[in-house]
Amino acid sequence: MKVRKAVIPAAGLGTRFLPATKAMPKEMVPIVDKPTIQFIVEEAKKSGIEDILIVTGKNKRSIEDHFDANPELEQDLEEKGKTNLLHLTQSITNLGINLYFTRQPHPAGLGDAILRARSFVGDEPFAVMLGDDLMDDKVPLTKQLINRYNKTHASTIAVMPVPHEEVSKYGVIEPASEIEPGLINVKSFVEKPDIDKAPSDYAIIGRYLLTPEIFEILAHQKPGRGGEVQLTDAIDTMNKTQRVFAHVFNGERHDVGNKEGYLETSIEYGLSHPEIKDELRQYIIKMGAELEKEDKSKKKK
Ligand code: UTP
């Protein structure tokens, strides 16, 4: 069956970005000038997805508004002859993909958020895309997972090696065997293992291709790590009755869900943004020289 649908869970509290996320959704925090959720919707579109369900929660209305038309703003831009900005604004409404919204009443965990998509997804395979990770590669990562699914008809989870001391931040796989380059048969999936108990350094990153059987499992899934219903636990259960593969991502991953990753990504994307790249480059070179001088004088003392 063709993969046509994607679910973007966006109901988390975004506590790592407080106080910014007290009243504003973290998905609306921009990288240079584009909210992170727009990057995710664009990846879905490039991957051939037709329908997206965004699972939101309290204080998330601006996500819906962002993808809606804004007639007042558009009229103002038109009257002032700001044609480029007008087209830019309208292009967000005309992405050519259907967006649906539902709410998760309590942030009870990623697994619980995905369960909200059950009637939207029905009996089809579907993608899950987390807004914390921006992925860059020639072929979008969601499309890579769809390509795998088209051959295996099995759930496939995107993974990447991470430094060993960071494994406890992620869901981690216990690999069984590599069945072809970049496709791993998985023995088990563990959510945020202690560093000394981690079965590998392959971390689950924010893209999943799941078969609909996951919903029945999620419906009975008990809360796990952190008292939340964990998607990783449900995937581990599913792996016992049907094959679940891990797909190794070789592209570039930008973790924008924490402050440092967010700032690094903003700088990298800024350095290729046509409007600001030259000035930003000069600024970074100047700043780099100043910081180096500062470090040298500190060492002398
Ligand atoms: P995270 O735990 O990374 O996001 O969940 P968070 O809870 O928003 O952020 P922090 O950790 O407090 O800073 C991964 C994804 O799952 C969604 C989040 O919105 C994020 O996209 N999520 C998480 C939900 O939709 N509902 C939940 O109950 C939990």
mmCIF file of C-alpha atoms and ligand atoms in Angstrom:
data_model
loop_
_atom_site.group_PDB
_atom_site.id
_atom_site.type_symbol
_atom_site.label_atom_id
_atom_site.label_comp_id
_atom_site.label_asym_id
_atom_site.label_seq_id
_atom_site.Cartn_x
_atom_site.Cartn_y
_atom_site.Cartn_z
ATOM 1 C CA MET A 1 0.000 0.000 0.000
ATOM 2 C CA LYS A 2 1.282 3.483 -0.890
ATOM 3 C CA VAL A 3 2.500 5.634 2.014
ATOM 4 C CA ARG A 4 0.368 8.787 1.823
ATOM 5 C CA LYS A 5 0.025 9.960 5.404
ATOM 6 C CA ALA A 6 2.266 11.467 8.044
ATOM 7 C CA VAL A 7 1.770 12.405 11.672
ATOM 8 C CA ILE A 8 3.669 15.278 13.266
ATOM 9 C CA PRO A 9 3.382 15.200 17.060
ATOM 10 C CA ALA A 10 3.646 18.758 18.356
ATOM 11 C CA ALA A 11 1.934 18.631 21.728
ATOM 12 C CA GLY A 12 5.028 18.481 23.942
ATOM 13 C CA LEU A 13 5.686 21.180 26.516
ATOM 14 C CA GLY A 14 9.074 22.188 25.121
ATOM 15 C CA THR A 15 10.549 22.578 28.604
ATOM 16 C CA ARG A 16 14.105 22.747 27.255
ATOM 17 C CA PHE A 17 13.236 26.100 25.681
ATOM 18 C CA LEU A 18 11.575 27.771 28.644
ATOM 19 C CA PRO A 19 10.818 30.597 29.114
ATOM 20 C CA ALA A 20 10.417 31.055 25.322
ATOM 21 C CA THR A 21 7.896 28.186 25.183
ATOM 22 C CA LYS A 22 5.751 29.359 28.081
ATOM 23 C CA ALA A 23 3.148 30.795 25.697
ATOM 24 C CA MET A 24 4.670 29.996 22.278
ATOM 25 C CA PRO A 25 4.885 26.525 20.697
ATOM 26 C CA LYS A 26 8.470 25.334 20.303
ATOM 27 C CA GLU A 27 7.547 24.233 16.762
ATOM 28 C CA MET A 28 7.109 27.915 15.848
ATOM 29 C CA VAL A 29 10.622 28.894 16.939
ATOM 30 C CA PRO A 30 12.295 29.933 13.666
ATOM 31 C CA ILE A 31 15.581 28.818 12.162
ATOM 32 C CA VAL A 32 16.611 32.190 10.668
ATOM 33 C CA ASP A 33 13.114 33.095 9.383
ATOM 34 C CA LYS A 34 11.247 29.798 9.032
ATOM 35 C CA PRO A 35 9.458 27.983 11.899
ATOM 36 C CA THR A 36 10.881 24.493 12.453
ATOM 37 C CA ILE A 37 7.512 22.865 11.730
ATOM 38 C CA GLN A 38 7.515 24.338 8.225
ATOM 39 C CA PHE A 39 10.775 22.504 7.456
ATOM 40 C CA ILE A 40 9.074 19.259 8.529
ATOM 41 C CA VAL A 41 5.967 19.868 6.412
ATOM 42 C CA GLU A 42 8.220 20.668 3.418
ATOM 43 C CA GLU A 43 10.155 17.400 3.945
ATOM 44 C CA ALA A 44 6.828 15.521 3.968
ATOM 45 C CA LYS A 45 5.787 17.193 0.722
ATOM 46 C CA LYS A 46 9.141 16.365 -0.935
ATOM 47 C CA SER A 47 8.695 12.760 0.202
ATOM 48 C CA GLY A 48 5.354 12.392 -1.594
ATOM 49 C CA ILE A 49 3.142 12.585 1.519
ATOM 50 C CA GLU A 50 -0.375 13.843 0.711
ATOM 51 C CA ASP A 51 -2.065 14.182 4.126
ATOM 52 C CA ILE A 52 -0.536 15.330 7.413
ATOM 53 C CA LEU A 53 -2.059 15.226 10.866
ATOM 54 C CA ILE A 54 -0.457 17.631 13.328
ATOM 55 C CA VAL A 55 -1.129 16.645 16.933
ATOM 56 C CA THR A 56 -1.194 19.843 18.977
ATOM 57 C CA GLY A 57 -2.056 20.849 22.523
ATOM 58 C CA LYS A 58 -2.634 23.969 24.561
ATOM 59 C CA ASN A 59 -0.983 27.215 23.378
ATOM 60 C CA LYS A 60 -0.455 25.776 19.879
ATOM 61 C CA ARG A 61 -3.020 27.773 17.867
ATOM 62 C CA SER A 62 -0.291 29.707 16.057
ATOM 63 C CA ILE A 63 0.793 26.492 14.268
ATOM 64 C CA GLU A 64 -2.623 26.303 12.583
ATOM 65 C CA ASP A 65 -2.583 30.029 11.833
ATOM 66 C CA HIS A 66 0.871 29.782 10.256
ATOM 67 C CA PHE A 67 -0.393 27.464 7.504
ATOM 68 C CA ASP A 68 -3.653 29.396 7.006
ATOM 69 C CA ALA A 69 -4.153 32.411 4.720
ATOM 70 C CA ASN A 70 -3.756 35.880 6.267
ATOM 71 C CA PRO A 71 -5.905 38.132 4.017
ATOM 72 C CA GLU A 72 -5.150 41.356 5.922
ATOM 73 C CA LEU A 73 -1.384 40.861 5.706
ATOM 74 C CA GLU A 74 -1.596 39.760 2.064
ATOM 75 C CA GLN A 75 -3.655 42.826 1.106
ATOM 76 C CA ASP A 76 -1.190 45.103 2.872
ATOM 77 C CA LEU A 77 1.797 43.514 1.105
ATOM 78 C CA GLU A 78 0.001 43.770 -2.239
ATOM 79 C CA GLU A 79 -0.866 47.449 -1.748
ATOM 80 C CA LYS A 80 2.717 48.269 -0.813
ATOM 81 C CA GLY A 81 4.031 46.372 -3.849
ATOM 82 C CA LYS A 82 6.007 43.909 -1.701
ATOM 83 C CA THR A 83 5.512 41.154 -4.253
ATOM 84 C CA ASN A 84 8.275 38.839 -3.066
ATOM 85 C CA LEU A 85 6.991 38.846 0.510
ATOM 86 C CA LEU A 86 3.437 38.365 -0.752
ATOM 87 C CA HIS A 87 4.460 35.272 -2.715
ATOM 88 C CA LEU A 88 6.469 33.975 0.223
ATOM 89 C CA THR A 89 3.454 34.369 2.537
ATOM 90 C CA GLN A 90 1.058 32.769 0.079
ATOM 91 C CA SER A 91 3.405 29.874 -0.688
ATOM 92 C CA ILE A 92 2.966 28.574 2.887
ATOM 93 C CA THR A 93 -0.791 28.245 2.355
ATOM 94 C CA ASN A 94 -0.308 26.728 -1.089
ATOM 95 C CA LEU A 95 2.135 23.967 -0.186
ATOM 96 C CA GLY A 96 -0.044 21.453 -2.000
ATOM 97 C CA ILE A 97 -0.468 19.143 0.980
ATOM 98 C CA ASN A 98 -3.552 18.597 3.161
ATOM 99 C CA LEU A 99 -3.106 19.543 6.808
ATOM 100 C CA TYR A 100 -5.345 18.241 9.588
ATOM 101 C CA PHE A 101 -5.170 19.059 13.278
ATOM 102 C CA THR A 102 -6.140 17.263 16.442
ATOM 103 C CA ARG A 103 -5.360 17.825 20.100
ATOM 104 C CA GLN A 104 -3.691 15.708 22.717
ATOM 105 C CA PRO A 105 -5.439 16.802 25.928
ATOM 106 C CA HIS A 106 -2.509 15.965 28.241
ATOM 107 C CA PRO A 107 1.148 15.638 27.241
ATOM 108 C CA ALA A 108 1.172 11.970 28.291
ATOM 109 C CA GLY A 109 4.052 11.010 26.006
ATOM 110 C CA LEU A 110 4.979 10.570 22.357
ATOM 111 C CA GLY A 111 3.202 7.188 22.184
ATOM 112 C CA ASP A 112 -0.001 8.749 23.496
ATOM 113 C CA ALA A 113 0.292 11.584 20.935
ATOM 114 C CA ILE A 114 0.622 9.069 18.085
ATOM 115 C CA LEU A 115 -2.427 7.149 19.343
ATOM 116 C CA ARG A 116 -4.478 10.314 18.648
ATOM 117 C CA ALA A 117 -3.830 9.681 14.944
ATOM 118 C CA ARG A 118 -5.538 6.280 14.890
ATOM 119 C CA SER A 119 -8.717 7.196 13.000
ATOM 120 C CA PHE A 120 -6.824 9.594 10.675
ATOM 121 C CA VAL A 121 -4.379 6.857 9.658
ATOM 122 C CA GLY A 122 -6.851 3.969 9.526
ATOM 123 C CA ASP A 123 -5.384 0.803 8.073
ATOM 124 C CA GLU A 124 -2.436 2.310 6.180
ATOM 125 C CA PRO A 125 1.303 2.520 6.750
ATOM 126 C CA PHE A 126 2.308 6.036 7.813
ATOM 127 C CA ALA A 127 5.266 8.240 8.658
ATOM 128 C CA VAL A 128 5.946 9.906 12.006
ATOM 129 C CA MET A 129 8.059 13.056 11.842
ATOM 130 C CA LEU A 130 9.376 14.843 14.927
ATOM 131 C CA GLY A 131 10.033 18.556 14.729
ATOM 132 C CA ASP A 132 13.135 18.389 16.942
ATOM 133 C CA ASP A 133 15.284 17.006 14.145
ATOM 134 C CA LEU A 134 15.929 18.699 10.807
ATOM 135 C CA MET A 135 17.407 16.264 8.295
ATOM 136 C CA ASP A 136 19.451 17.202 5.243
ATOM 137 C CA ASP A 137 20.240 14.743 2.475
ATOM 138 C CA LYS A 138 19.818 14.501 -1.306
ATOM 139 C CA VAL A 139 16.809 12.218 -0.785
ATOM 140 C CA PRO A 140 14.659 13.376 2.183
ATOM 141 C CA LEU A 141 14.896 10.927 5.102
ATOM 142 C CA THR A 142 11.135 10.290 5.116
ATOM 143 C CA LYS A 143 11.393 9.340 1.438
ATOM 144 C CA GLN A 144 14.308 7.007 2.253
ATOM 145 C CA LEU A 145 12.080 5.224 4.797
ATOM 146 C CA ILE A 146 9.224 5.026 2.279
ATOM 147 C CA ASN A 147 11.622 3.498 -0.282
ATOM 148 C CA ARG A 148 12.617 0.858 2.296
ATOM 149 C CA TYR A 149 8.973 0.160 3.131
ATOM 150 C CA ASN A 150 8.086 -0.267 -0.526
ATOM 151 C CA LYS A 151 10.546 -3.180 -0.680
ATOM 152 C CA THR A 152 10.011 -4.812 2.729
ATOM 153 C CA HIS A 153 6.460 -3.785 3.748
ATOM 154 C CA ALA A 154 7.827 -3.592 7.271
ATOM 155 C CA SER A 155 8.008 -0.806 9.850
ATOM 156 C CA THR A 156 11.343 0.962 9.559
ATOM 157 C CA ILE A 157 12.870 3.337 12.084
ATOM 158 C CA ALA A 158 15.583 5.882 11.230
ATOM 159 C CA VAL A 159 18.740 5.563 13.355
ATOM 160 C CA MET A 160 22.171 7.142 13.495
ATOM 161 C CA PRO A 161 25.306 6.453 15.532
ATOM 162 C CA VAL A 162 25.758 8.983 18.351
ATOM 163 C CA PRO A 163 28.649 9.484 20.807
ATOM 164 C CA HIS A 164 28.417 6.766 23.486
ATOM 165 C CA GLU A 165 28.076 9.255 26.356
ATOM 166 C CA GLU A 166 24.893 10.621 24.728
ATOM 167 C CA VAL A 167 22.945 7.357 24.271
ATOM 168 C CA SER A 168 20.878 7.856 27.419
ATOM 169 C CA LYS A 169 19.086 10.789 25.728
ATOM 170 C CA TYR A 170 17.677 8.565 22.985
ATOM 171 C CA GLY A 171 15.767 5.440 22.111
ATOM 172 C CA VAL A 172 18.491 2.918 21.215
ATOM 173 C CA ILE A 173 18.442 -0.280 19.149
ATOM 174 C CA GLU A 174 19.979 -3.648 19.881
ATOM 175 C CA PRO A 175 21.051 -4.712 16.380
ATOM 176 C CA ALA A 176 20.742 -8.364 15.331
ATOM 177 C CA SER A 177 22.285 -8.306 11.843
ATOM 178 C CA GLU A 178 22.770 -6.027 8.842
ATOM 179 C CA ILE A 179 20.663 -7.528 6.086
ATOM 180 C CA GLU A 180 21.832 -5.116 3.426
ATOM 181 C CA PRO A 181 23.934 -1.950 3.606
ATOM 182 C CA GLY A 182 22.199 0.461 5.985
ATOM 183 C CA LEU A 183 19.281 -1.854 6.838
ATOM 184 C CA ILE A 184 19.450 -3.526 10.247
ATOM 185 C CA ASN A 185 17.409 -6.366 11.650
ATOM 186 C CA VAL A 186 16.676 -5.306 15.234
ATOM 187 C CA LYS A 187 16.607 -7.516 18.325
ATOM 188 C CA SER A 188 15.147 -4.911 20.686
ATOM 189 C CA PHE A 189 14.376 -1.215 21.127
ATOM 190 C CA VAL A 190 15.169 0.470 24.463
ATOM 191 C CA GLU A 191 14.038 3.975 25.495
ATOM 192 C CA LYS A 192 16.762 6.134 27.072
ATOM 193 C CA PRO A 193 18.979 3.341 28.459
ATOM 194 C CA ASP A 194 21.581 4.011 31.145
ATOM 195 C CA ILE A 195 24.946 4.539 29.427
ATOM 196 C CA ASP A 196 26.460 1.303 30.778
ATOM 197 C CA LYS A 197 23.401 -0.723 29.712
ATOM 198 C CA ALA A 198 22.953 0.696 26.191
ATOM 199 C CA PRO A 199 22.832 -2.174 23.663
ATOM 200 C CA SER A 200 24.536 -0.057 20.933
ATOM 201 C CA ASP A 201 25.313 3.539 19.941
ATOM 202 C CA TYR A 202 22.603 3.553 17.253
ATOM 203 C CA ALA A 203 20.053 6.149 18.367
ATOM 204 C CA ILE A 204 16.523 6.486 17.057
ATOM 205 C CA ILE A 205 16.250 9.869 15.335
ATOM 206 C CA GLY A 206 13.019 11.694 14.583
ATOM 207 C CA ARG A 207 11.626 9.780 11.593
ATOM 208 C CA TYR A 208 9.605 6.546 11.658
ATOM 209 C CA LEU A 209 7.698 4.516 9.092
ATOM 210 C CA LEU A 210 5.094 2.456 10.924
ATOM 211 C CA THR A 211 2.493 -0.126 10.042
ATOM 212 C CA PRO A 212 -0.994 0.508 11.531
ATOM 213 C CA GLU A 213 -0.729 -2.433 13.960
ATOM 214 C CA ILE A 214 1.168 -0.024 16.230
ATOM 215 C CA PHE A 215 -2.145 1.556 17.306
ATOM 216 C CA GLU A 216 -3.560 -1.568 18.962
ATOM 217 C CA ILE A 217 -0.285 -1.906 20.869
ATOM 218 C CA LEU A 218 -0.270 1.776 21.877
ATOM 219 C CA ALA A 219 -3.860 1.479 23.088
ATOM 220 C CA HIS A 220 -2.659 -1.003 25.740
ATOM 221 C CA GLN A 221 0.806 0.426 26.329
ATOM 222 C CA LYS A 222 1.566 1.186 29.981
ATOM 223 C CA PRO A 223 3.550 4.356 30.778
ATOM 224 C CA GLY A 224 7.300 3.725 30.683
ATOM 225 C CA ARG A 225 10.359 5.914 31.204
ATOM 226 C CA GLY A 226 9.444 9.284 32.768
ATOM 227 C CA GLY A 227 5.871 8.072 33.399
ATOM 228 C CA GLU A 228 5.058 8.717 29.708
ATOM 229 C CA VAL A 229 3.600 6.353 27.099
ATOM 230 C CA GLN A 230 6.715 5.696 25.021
ATOM 231 C CA LEU A 231 6.549 5.029 21.280
ATOM 232 C CA THR A 232 9.848 3.099 21.561
ATOM 233 C CA ASP A 233 8.238 0.604 23.987
ATOM 234 C CA ALA A 234 5.327 0.021 21.583
ATOM 235 C CA ILE A 235 7.758 -0.488 18.676
ATOM 236 C CA ASP A 236 9.673 -3.031 20.770
ATOM 237 C CA THR A 237 6.425 -4.927 21.418
ATOM 238 C CA MET A 238 5.519 -4.819 17.716
ATOM 239 C CA ASN A 239 8.965 -6.188 16.843
ATOM 240 C CA LYS A 240 8.015 -9.406 18.633
ATOM 241 C CA THR A 241 5.152 -10.154 16.243
ATOM 242 C CA GLN A 242 6.274 -8.542 12.970
ATOM 243 C CA ARG A 243 9.595 -7.426 11.508
ATOM 244 C CA VAL A 244 10.764 -3.916 12.381
ATOM 245 C CA PHE A 245 13.923 -2.679 10.684
ATOM 246 C CA ALA A 246 16.314 0.163 11.413
ATOM 247 C CA HIS A 247 17.493 2.339 8.533
ATOM 248 C CA VAL A 248 20.853 4.049 9.032
ATOM 249 C CA PHE A 249 20.738 7.718 8.030
ATOM 250 C CA ASN A 250 23.952 8.971 6.416
ATOM 251 C CA GLY A 251 22.900 12.568 5.882
ATOM 252 C CA GLU A 252 23.200 15.528 8.197
ATOM 253 C CA ARG A 253 21.002 15.731 11.294
ATOM 254 C CA HIS A 254 20.385 19.002 13.113
ATOM 255 C CA ASP A 255 18.977 18.559 16.597
ATOM 256 C CA VAL A 256 17.072 21.798 17.132
ATOM 257 C CA GLY A 257 15.295 20.515 20.270
ATOM 258 C CA ASN A 258 18.043 21.773 22.587
ATOM 259 C CA LYS A 259 19.546 25.238 22.928
ATOM 260 C CA GLU A 260 23.039 24.489 21.631
ATOM 261 C CA GLY A 261 21.866 22.470 18.617
ATOM 262 C CA TYR A 262 19.326 25.161 17.859
ATOM 263 C CA LEU A 263 21.946 27.932 17.825
ATOM 264 C CA GLU A 264 24.409 25.877 15.743
ATOM 265 C CA THR A 265 21.688 25.080 13.190
ATOM 266 C CA SER A 266 20.623 28.731 13.032
ATOM 267 C CA ILE A 267 24.216 29.729 12.239
ATOM 268 C CA GLU A 268 24.658 26.995 9.610
ATOM 269 C CA TYR A 269 21.365 27.781 7.883
ATOM 270 C CA GLY A 270 22.074 31.513 8.169
ATOM 271 C CA LEU A 271 25.355 30.973 6.318
ATOM 272 C CA SER A 272 23.419 29.777 3.269
ATOM 273 C CA HIS A 273 20.506 32.222 3.514
ATOM 274 C CA PRO A 274 20.730 34.566 0.479
ATOM 275 C CA GLU A 275 19.733 37.702 2.420
ATOM 276 C CA ILE A 276 22.158 37.473 5.328
ATOM 277 C CA LYS A 277 24.896 34.983 4.460
ATOM 278 C CA ASP A 278 27.636 37.523 3.566
ATOM 279 C CA GLU A 279 27.160 39.785 6.606
ATOM 280 C CA LEU A 280 26.808 36.791 8.931
ATOM 281 C CA ARG A 281 29.998 35.264 7.581
ATOM 282 C CA GLN A 282 31.940 38.468 8.208
ATOM 283 C CA TYR A 283 30.476 38.699 11.693
ATOM 284 C CA ILE A 284 31.468 35.104 12.547
ATOM 285 C CA ILE A 285 35.018 35.587 11.262
ATOM 286 C CA LYS A 286 35.375 38.751 13.369
ATOM 287 C CA MET A 287 33.821 37.092 16.402
ATOM 288 C CA GLY A 288 36.054 34.006 15.959
ATOM 289 C CA ALA A 289 39.190 36.162 15.932
ATOM 290 C CA GLU A 290 38.059 37.989 19.074
ATOM 291 C CA LEU A 291 37.257 34.754 20.898
ATOM 292 C CA GLU A 292 40.615 33.272 19.966
ATOM 293 C CA LYS A 293 42.381 36.354 21.310
ATOM 294 C CA GLU A 294 40.357 36.105 24.516
ATOM 295 C CA ASP A 295 41.229 32.394 24.931
ATOM 296 C CA LYS A 296 44.947 33.032 24.363
ATOM 297 C CA SER A 297 45.090 35.801 26.940
ATOM 298 C CA LYS A 298 43.212 33.585 29.453
ATOM 299 C CA LYS A 299 45.783 30.804 28.943
ATOM 300 C CA LYS A 300 48.673 33.234 29.552
ATOM 301 C CA LYS A 301 47.180 34.215 32.944
HETATM 302 P P1 UTP B 1 10.231 15.757 23.354
HETATM 303 O O1 UTP B 1 10.235 15.212 24.724
HETATM 304 O O2 UTP B 1 11.510 15.902 22.636
HETATM 305 O O3 UTP B 1 9.555 17.183 23.289
HETATM 306 O O4 UTP B 1 9.205 14.927 22.479
HETATM 307 P P2 UTP B 1 8.983 18.121 24.374
HETATM 308 O O5 UTP B 1 8.348 17.352 25.477
HETATM 309 O O6 UTP B 1 8.129 19.122 23.675
HETATM 310 O O7 UTP B 1 10.297 18.912 24.800
HETATM 311 P P3 UTP B 1 11.108 19.031 26.135
HETATM 312 O O8 UTP B 1 11.854 17.738 26.266
HETATM 313 O O9 UTP B 1 10.109 19.265 27.239
HETATM 314 O O10 UTP B 1 11.978 20.217 25.885
HETATM 315 C C1 UTP B 1 9.419 14.589 21.115
HETATM 316 C C2 UTP B 1 8.250 15.018 20.254
HETATM 317 O O11 UTP B 1 7.037 14.451 20.719
HETATM 318 C C3 UTP B 1 6.064 15.445 20.931
HETATM 319 C C4 UTP B 1 6.831 16.754 21.107
HETATM 320 O O12 UTP B 1 6.033 17.848 20.700
HETATM 321 C C5 UTP B 1 8.043 16.532 20.232
HETATM 322 O O13 UTP B 1 7.772 16.870 18.894
HETATM 323 N N1 UTP B 1 5.274 15.078 22.123
HETATM 324 C C6 UTP B 1 5.902 14.691 23.259
HETATM 325 C C7 UTP B 1 3.909 15.136 22.053
HETATM 326 O O14 UTP B 1 3.308 15.499 21.018
HETATM 327 N N2 UTP B 1 3.194 14.795 23.168
HETATM 328 C C8 UTP B 1 3.778 14.404 24.324
HETATM 329 O O15 UTP B 1 3.062 14.093 25.287
HETATM 330 C C9 UTP B 1 5.174 14.353 24.358
#
